[in-house]
Tab-separated table of C-alpha atoms and ligand atoms in Angstrom:
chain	number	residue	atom	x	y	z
A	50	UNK	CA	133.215	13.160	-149.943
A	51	UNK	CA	130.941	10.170	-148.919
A	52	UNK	CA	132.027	10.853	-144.829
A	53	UNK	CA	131.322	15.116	-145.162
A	54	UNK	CA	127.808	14.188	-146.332
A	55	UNK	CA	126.872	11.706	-143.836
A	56	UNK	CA	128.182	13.879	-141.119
A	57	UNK	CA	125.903	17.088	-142.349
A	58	UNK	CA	122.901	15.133	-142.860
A	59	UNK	CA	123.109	13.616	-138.774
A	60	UNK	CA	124.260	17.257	-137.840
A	61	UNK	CA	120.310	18.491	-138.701
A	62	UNK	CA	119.186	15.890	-135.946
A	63	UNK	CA	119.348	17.482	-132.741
A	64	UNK	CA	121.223	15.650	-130.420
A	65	UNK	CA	121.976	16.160	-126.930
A	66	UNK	CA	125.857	15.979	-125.915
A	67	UNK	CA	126.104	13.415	-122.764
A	68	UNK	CA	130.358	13.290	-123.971
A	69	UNK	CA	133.116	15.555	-124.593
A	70	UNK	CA	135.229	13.173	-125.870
A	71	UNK	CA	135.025	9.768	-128.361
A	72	UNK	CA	135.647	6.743	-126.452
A	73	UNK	CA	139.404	5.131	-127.049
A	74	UNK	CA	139.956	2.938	-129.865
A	75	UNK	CA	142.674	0.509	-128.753
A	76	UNK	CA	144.612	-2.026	-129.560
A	77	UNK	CA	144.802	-5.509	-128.290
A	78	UNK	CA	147.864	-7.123	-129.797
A	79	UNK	CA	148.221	-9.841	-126.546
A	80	UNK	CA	144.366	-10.900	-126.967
A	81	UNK	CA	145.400	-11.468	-130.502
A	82	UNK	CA	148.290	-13.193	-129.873
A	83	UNK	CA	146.434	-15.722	-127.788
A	84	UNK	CA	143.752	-16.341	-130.015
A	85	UNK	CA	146.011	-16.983	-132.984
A	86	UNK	CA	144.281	-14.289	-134.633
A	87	UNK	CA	146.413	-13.270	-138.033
A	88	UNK	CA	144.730	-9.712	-139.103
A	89	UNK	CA	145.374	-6.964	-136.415
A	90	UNK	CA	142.711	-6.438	-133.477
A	91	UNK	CA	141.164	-3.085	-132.875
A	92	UNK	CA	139.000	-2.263	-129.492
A	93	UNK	CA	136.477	0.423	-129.928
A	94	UNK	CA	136.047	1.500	-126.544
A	95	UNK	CA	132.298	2.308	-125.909
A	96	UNK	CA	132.630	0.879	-122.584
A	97	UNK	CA	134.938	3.720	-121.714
A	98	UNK	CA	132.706	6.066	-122.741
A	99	UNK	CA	132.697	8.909	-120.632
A	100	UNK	CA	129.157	9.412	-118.812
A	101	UNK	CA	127.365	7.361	-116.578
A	102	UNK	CA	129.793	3.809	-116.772
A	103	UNK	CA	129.678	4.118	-120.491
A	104	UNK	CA	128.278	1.612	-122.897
A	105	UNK	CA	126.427	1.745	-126.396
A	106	UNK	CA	123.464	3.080	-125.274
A	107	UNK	CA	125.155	6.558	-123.997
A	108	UNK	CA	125.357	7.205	-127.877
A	109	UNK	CA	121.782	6.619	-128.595
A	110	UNK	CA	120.108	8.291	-125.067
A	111	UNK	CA	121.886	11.772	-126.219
A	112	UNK	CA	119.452	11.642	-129.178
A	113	UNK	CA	116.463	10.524	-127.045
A	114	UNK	CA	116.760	13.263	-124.556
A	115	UNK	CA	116.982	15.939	-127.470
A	116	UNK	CA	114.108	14.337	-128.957
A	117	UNK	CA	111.780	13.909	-125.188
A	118	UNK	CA	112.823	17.924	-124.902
A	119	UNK	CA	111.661	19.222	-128.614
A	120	UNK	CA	108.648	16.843	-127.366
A	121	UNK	CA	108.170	19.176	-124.225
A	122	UNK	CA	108.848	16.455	-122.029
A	123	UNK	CA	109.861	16.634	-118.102
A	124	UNK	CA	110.252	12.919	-117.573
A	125	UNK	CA	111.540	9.748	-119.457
A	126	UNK	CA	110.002	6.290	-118.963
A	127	UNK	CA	111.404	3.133	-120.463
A	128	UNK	CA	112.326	-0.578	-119.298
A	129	UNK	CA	114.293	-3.339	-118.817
A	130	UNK	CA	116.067	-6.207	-116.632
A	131	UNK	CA	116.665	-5.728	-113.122
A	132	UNK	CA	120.285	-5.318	-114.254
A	133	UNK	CA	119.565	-3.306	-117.497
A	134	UNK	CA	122.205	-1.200	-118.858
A	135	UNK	CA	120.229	0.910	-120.961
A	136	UNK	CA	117.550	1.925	-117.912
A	137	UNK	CA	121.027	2.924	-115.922
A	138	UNK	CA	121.888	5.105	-118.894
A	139	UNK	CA	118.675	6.273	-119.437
A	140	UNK	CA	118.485	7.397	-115.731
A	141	UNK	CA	121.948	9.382	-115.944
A	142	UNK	CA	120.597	10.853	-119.324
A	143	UNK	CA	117.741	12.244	-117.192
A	144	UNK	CA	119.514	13.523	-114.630
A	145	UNK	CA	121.577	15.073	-116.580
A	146	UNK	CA	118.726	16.852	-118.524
A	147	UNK	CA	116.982	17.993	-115.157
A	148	UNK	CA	114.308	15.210	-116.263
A	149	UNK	CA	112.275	12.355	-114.112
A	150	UNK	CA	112.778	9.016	-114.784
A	151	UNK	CA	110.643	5.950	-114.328
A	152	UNK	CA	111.859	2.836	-114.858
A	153	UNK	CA	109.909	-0.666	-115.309
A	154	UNK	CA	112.103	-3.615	-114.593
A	155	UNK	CA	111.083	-7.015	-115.196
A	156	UNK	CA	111.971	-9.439	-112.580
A	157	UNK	CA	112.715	-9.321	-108.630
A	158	UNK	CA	112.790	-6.315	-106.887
A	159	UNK	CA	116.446	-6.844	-104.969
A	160	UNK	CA	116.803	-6.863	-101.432
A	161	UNK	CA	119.653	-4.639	-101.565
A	162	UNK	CA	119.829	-3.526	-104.944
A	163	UNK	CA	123.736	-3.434	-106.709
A	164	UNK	CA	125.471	-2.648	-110.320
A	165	UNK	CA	122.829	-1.098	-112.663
A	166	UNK	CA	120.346	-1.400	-109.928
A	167	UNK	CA	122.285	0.402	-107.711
A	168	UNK	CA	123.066	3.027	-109.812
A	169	UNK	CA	119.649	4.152	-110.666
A	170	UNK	CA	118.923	4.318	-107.385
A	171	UNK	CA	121.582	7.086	-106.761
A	172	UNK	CA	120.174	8.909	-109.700
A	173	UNK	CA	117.230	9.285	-108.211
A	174	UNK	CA	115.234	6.896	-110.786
A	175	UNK	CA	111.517	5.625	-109.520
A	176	UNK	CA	111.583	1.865	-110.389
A	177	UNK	CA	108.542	-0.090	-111.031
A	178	UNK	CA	109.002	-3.862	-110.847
A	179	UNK	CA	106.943	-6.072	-113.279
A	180	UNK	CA	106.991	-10.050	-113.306
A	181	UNK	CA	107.396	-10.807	-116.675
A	182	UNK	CA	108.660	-8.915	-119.980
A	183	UNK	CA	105.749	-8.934	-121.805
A	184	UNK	CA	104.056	-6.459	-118.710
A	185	UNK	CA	106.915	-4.071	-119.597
A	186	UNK	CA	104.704	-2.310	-122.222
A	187	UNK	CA	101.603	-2.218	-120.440
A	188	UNK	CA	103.133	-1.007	-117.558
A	189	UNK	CA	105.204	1.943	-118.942
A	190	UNK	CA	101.524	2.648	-120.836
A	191	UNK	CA	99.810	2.972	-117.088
A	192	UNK	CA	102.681	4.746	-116.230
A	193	UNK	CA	102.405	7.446	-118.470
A	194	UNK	CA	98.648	7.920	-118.239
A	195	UNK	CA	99.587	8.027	-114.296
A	196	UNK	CA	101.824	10.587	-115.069
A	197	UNK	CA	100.107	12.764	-117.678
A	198	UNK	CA	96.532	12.607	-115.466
A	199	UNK	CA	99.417	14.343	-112.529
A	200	UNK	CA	100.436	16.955	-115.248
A	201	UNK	CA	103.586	15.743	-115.658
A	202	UNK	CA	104.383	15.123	-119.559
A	203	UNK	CA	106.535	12.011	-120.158
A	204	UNK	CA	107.930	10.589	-123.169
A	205	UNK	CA	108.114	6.614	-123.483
A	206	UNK	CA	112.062	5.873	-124.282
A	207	UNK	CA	111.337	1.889	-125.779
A	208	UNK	CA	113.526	-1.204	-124.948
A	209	UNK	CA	117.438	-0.833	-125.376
A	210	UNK	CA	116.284	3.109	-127.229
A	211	UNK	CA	116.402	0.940	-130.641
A	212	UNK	CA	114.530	3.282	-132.309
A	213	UNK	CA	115.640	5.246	-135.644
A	214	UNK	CA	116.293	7.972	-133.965
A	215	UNK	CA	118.457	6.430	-131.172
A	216	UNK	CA	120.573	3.852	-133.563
A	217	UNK	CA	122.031	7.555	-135.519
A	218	UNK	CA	124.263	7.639	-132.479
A	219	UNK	CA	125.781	4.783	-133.882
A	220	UNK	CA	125.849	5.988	-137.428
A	221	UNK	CA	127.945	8.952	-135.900
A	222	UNK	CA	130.030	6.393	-134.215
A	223	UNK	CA	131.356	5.216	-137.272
A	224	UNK	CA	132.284	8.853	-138.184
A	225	UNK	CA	134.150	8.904	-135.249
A	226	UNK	CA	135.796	5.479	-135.617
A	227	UNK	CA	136.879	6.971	-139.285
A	228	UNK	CA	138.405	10.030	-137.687
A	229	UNK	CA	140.143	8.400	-134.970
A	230	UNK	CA	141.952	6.233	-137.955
A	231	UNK	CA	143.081	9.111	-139.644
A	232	UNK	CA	144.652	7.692	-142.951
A	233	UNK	CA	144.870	3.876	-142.083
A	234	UNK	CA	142.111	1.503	-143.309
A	235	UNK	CA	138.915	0.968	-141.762
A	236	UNK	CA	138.121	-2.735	-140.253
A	237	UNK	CA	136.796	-5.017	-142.930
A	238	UNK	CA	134.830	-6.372	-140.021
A	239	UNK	CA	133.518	-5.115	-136.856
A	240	UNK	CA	131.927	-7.993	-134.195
A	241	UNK	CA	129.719	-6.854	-131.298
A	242	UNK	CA	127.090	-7.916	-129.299
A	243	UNK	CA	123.270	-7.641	-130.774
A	244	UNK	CA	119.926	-7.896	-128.459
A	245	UNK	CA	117.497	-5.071	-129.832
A	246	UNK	CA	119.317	-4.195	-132.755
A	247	UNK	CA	119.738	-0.190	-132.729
A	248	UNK	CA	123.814	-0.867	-132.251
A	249	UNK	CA	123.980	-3.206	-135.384
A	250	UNK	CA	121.577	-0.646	-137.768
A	251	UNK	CA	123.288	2.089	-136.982
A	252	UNK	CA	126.747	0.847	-137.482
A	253	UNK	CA	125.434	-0.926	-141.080
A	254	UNK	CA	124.113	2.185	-141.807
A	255	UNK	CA	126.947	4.515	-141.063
A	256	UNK	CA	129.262	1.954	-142.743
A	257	UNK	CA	127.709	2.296	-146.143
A	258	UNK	CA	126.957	6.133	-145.878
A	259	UNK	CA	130.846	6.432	-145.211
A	260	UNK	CA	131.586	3.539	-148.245
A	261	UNK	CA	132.973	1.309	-146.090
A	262	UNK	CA	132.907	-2.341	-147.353
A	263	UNK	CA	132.932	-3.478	-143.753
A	264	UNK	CA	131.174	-6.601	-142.612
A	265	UNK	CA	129.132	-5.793	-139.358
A	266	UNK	CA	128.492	-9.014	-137.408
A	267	UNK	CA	126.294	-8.635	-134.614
A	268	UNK	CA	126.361	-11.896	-132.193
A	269	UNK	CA	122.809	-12.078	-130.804
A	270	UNK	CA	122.666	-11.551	-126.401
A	271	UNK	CA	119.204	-13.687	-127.073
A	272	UNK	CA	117.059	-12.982	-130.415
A	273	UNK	CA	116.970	-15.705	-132.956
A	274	UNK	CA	118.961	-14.340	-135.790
A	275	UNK	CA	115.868	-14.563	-138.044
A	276	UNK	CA	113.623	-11.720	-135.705
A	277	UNK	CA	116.710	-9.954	-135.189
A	278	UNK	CA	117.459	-9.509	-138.793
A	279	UNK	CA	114.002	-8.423	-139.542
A	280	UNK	CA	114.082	-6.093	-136.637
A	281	UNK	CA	117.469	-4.383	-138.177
A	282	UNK	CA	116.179	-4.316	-141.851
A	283	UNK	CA	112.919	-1.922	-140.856
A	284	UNK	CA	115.159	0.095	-138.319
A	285	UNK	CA	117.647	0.557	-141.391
A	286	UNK	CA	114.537	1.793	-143.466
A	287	UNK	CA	113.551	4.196	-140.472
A	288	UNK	CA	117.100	5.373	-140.425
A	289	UNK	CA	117.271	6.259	-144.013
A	290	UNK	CA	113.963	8.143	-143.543
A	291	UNK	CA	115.737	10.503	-140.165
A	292	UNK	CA	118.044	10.927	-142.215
A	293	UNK	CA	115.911	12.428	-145.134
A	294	UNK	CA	117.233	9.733	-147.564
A	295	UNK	CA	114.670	7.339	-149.709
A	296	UNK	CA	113.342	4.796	-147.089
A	297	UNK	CA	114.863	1.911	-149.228
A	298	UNK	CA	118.189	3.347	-149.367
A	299	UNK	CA	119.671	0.395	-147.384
A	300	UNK	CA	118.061	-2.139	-148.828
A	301	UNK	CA	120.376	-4.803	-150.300
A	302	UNK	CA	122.585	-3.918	-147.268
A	303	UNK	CA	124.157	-7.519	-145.752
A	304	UNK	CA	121.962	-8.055	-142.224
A	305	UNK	CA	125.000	-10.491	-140.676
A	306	UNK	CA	123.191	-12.012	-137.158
A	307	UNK	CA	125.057	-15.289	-135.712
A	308	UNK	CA	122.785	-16.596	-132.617
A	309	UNK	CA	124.553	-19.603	-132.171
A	310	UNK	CA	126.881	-17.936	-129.086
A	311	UNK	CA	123.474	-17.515	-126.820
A	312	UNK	CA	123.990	-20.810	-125.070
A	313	UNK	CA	121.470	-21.774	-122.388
A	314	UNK	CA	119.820	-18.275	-122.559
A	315	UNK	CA	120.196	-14.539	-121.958
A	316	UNK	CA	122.478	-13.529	-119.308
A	317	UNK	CA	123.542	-17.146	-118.502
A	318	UNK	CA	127.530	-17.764	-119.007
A	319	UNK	CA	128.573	-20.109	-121.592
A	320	UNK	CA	132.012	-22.176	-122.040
A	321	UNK	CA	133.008	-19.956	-124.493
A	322	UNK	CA	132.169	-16.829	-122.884
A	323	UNK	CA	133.840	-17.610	-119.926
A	324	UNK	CA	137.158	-18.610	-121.861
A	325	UNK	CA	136.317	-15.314	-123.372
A	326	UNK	CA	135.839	-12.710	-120.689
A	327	UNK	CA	139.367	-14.542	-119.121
A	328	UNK	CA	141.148	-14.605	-122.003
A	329	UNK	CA	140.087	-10.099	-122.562
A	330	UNK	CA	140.690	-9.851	-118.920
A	331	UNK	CA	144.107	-11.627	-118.168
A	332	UNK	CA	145.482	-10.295	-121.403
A	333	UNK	CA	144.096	-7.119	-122.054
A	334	UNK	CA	142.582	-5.800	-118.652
A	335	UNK	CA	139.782	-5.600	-120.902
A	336	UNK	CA	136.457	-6.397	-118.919
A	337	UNK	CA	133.357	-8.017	-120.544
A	338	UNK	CA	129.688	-9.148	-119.391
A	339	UNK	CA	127.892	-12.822	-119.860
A	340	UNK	CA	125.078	-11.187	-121.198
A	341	UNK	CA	126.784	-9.507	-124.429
A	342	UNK	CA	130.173	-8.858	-124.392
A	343	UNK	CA	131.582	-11.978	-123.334
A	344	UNK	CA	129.292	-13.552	-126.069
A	345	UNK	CA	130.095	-11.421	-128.804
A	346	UNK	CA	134.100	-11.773	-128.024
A	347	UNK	CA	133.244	-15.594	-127.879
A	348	UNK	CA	132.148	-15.322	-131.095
A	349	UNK	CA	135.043	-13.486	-132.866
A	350	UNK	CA	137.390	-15.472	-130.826
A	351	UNK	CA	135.993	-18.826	-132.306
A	352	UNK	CA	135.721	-16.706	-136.054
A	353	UNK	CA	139.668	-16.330	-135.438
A	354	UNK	CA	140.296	-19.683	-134.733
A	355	UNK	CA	138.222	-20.947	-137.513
A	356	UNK	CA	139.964	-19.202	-139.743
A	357	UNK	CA	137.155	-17.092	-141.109
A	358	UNK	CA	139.348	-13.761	-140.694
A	359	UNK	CA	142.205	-14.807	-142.926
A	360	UNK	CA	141.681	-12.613	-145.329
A	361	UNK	CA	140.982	-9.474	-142.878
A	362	UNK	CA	143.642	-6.647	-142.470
A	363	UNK	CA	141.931	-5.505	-139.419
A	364	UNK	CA	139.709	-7.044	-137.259
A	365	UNK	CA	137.794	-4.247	-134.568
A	366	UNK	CA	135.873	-5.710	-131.188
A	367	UNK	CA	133.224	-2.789	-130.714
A	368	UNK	CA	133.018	-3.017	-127.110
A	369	UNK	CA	129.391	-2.080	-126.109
A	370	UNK	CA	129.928	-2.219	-122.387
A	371	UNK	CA	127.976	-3.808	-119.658
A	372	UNK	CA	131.282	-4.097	-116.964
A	373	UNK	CA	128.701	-2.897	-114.474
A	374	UNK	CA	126.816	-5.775	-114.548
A	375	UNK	CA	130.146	-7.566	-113.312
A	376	UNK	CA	129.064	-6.437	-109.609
A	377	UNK	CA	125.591	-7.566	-109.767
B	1859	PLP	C1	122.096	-3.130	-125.039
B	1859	PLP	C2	123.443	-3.728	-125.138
B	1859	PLP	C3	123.866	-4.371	-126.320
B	1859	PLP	C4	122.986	-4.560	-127.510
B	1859	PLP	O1	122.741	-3.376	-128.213
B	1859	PLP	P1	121.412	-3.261	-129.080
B	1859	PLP	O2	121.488	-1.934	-129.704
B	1859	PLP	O3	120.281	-3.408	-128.114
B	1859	PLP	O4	121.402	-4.371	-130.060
B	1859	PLP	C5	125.156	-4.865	-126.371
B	1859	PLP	N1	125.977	-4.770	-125.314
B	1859	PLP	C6	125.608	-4.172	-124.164
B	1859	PLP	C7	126.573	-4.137	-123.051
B	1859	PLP	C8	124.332	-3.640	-124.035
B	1859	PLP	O5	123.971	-3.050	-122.880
């Protein structure tokens, strides 16, 4: 009865629904075939999620918005790239919740903005450019004082919403990915792309709440695997605490974090990920970005061919999106 008490202890945190539907869990038997992959190979479709182009961070901005709104919020702030997927969600969350958004990019303002740019544009987003990331912080800070000395009362949404609070969208995601199986067995691993770590503690979490002896590897966008791993062991501890379980109740939990698929650098293409984003396109019409995606399937495809799956059953790609960055 493991899954009926996870799913009643995340049904006390409000949440606010951004999708009707779960996102498609596929198959992707010709990818598999061309990687020489033996176990079968599951797609979790989070880039087909239904609101705002999809992606991870649609699961964790429904629980952000519910949480700005029992905060008496009108506006959300938060930050990212130029190109950042989770300001774009963030945005459509607003909208959506008849909230303001401000977002602080880091980099060049475009000339003509496009992709995730473009999109918060057209919903209606103020953008605030910053040089550098380390002026995100400080400038979503001035930002809100600017905002609160106008009477407006905003609520700071932090990078990639990898807080507690957001990465329980994920833990429900694994409820989902349980129901969508019905009766066949769940993945004994799951590979995905890792930058701020909410996706990866939320799926460890919901993994072990459901008794799922899954492996979760989560193939770093930038982090070394060392910061990252930290990063996911204290959200795990905040998790357990939302959840109103003991603080350490995933300690012990396996942190997997390869950073070895980064390359050059965030965002920048890599051998691999280029074989990689060909290889999901040409077979599976299956679209993936050179900042995660592309790394992460990099990284499962060279896991295949090195063998390191033989023993699976069932392999699952959780696709976390980013196919809007593809028209940047
Ligand atoms: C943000 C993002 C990730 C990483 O998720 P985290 O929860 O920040 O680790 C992976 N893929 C895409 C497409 C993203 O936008």
């Amino acid at each position: 009865m493991a899954s009926l008490d996870t799913a009643s202890l995340i049904a006390r945190v409000p949440v606010e629904a951004l999708v009707s539907s779960a996102s498609p869990l596929d198959e992707a038997p010709r990818l598999r075939a061309a990687i020489g992959l033996r176990p079968s190979l599951l797609v979790k479709r989070d880039d087909a999620l239904a609101f705002g182009f999809g992606g991870n961070k649609v699961r964790k901005a429904g629980y952000l918005v519910a949480q700005a709104r029992a905060a008496g919020a009108d506006t959300l702030i938060t930050c990212g790239g130029v190109q950042s997927n989770h300001a774009r969600v963030t945005a459509a969350a607003a909208a959506v919740a008849g909230m303001g958004c401000l977002i602080v990019a880091n980099g060049e303002p475009p000339p003509r903005p496009t992709a995730n740019a473009l999109l918060d544009v057209l919903l209606g987003a103020e953008i605030r450019y910053v040089a550098r990331r380390e002026d995100r912080e400080p400038a979503m800070d001035e930002a809100a004082r600017e905002l609160t000395a106008r009477g407006r009362r905003p609520f700071v949404v932090p990078l990639g919403a990898s807080t507690p609070r957001g990465a329980l969208g994920l833990v429900a995601a694994v409820g989902e990915l349980l129901d969508q199986l019905g009766g066949r067995p769940a993945p004994d691993v799951i590979v995905h792309a890792s930058s701020s770590g909410g996706t990866q503690a939320g799926l460890i979490a919901g993994c072990h709440l459901h008794a799922l002896a899954t492996r979760v590897v989560g193939i770093s966008a930038d982090e070394p695997a060392g910061i990252l791993t930290r990063r996911i062991v204290d959200l795990l501890a905040g998790i357990a605490a939302e959840l109103g379980l003991p603080r350490d109740r995933f300690d012990g939990q396996a942190v997997h974090v390869d950073d070895t698929f980064v390359g050059e650098g965030y965002g920048l293409p890599t051998d691999a990920s280029r074989e990689a984003a060909h290889l999901a396109a040409r077979r599976e019409a299956l679209f993936v970005d050179h900042t995660y995606t592309a790394k992460a399937l990099a990284g499962l495809i060279a896991y295949a061919r090195a063998g390191r799956f033989d023993a699976a059953r069932t392999v699952l790609f959780w696709h976390t999106g980013g196919q809007v960055g593809l028209f940047a």
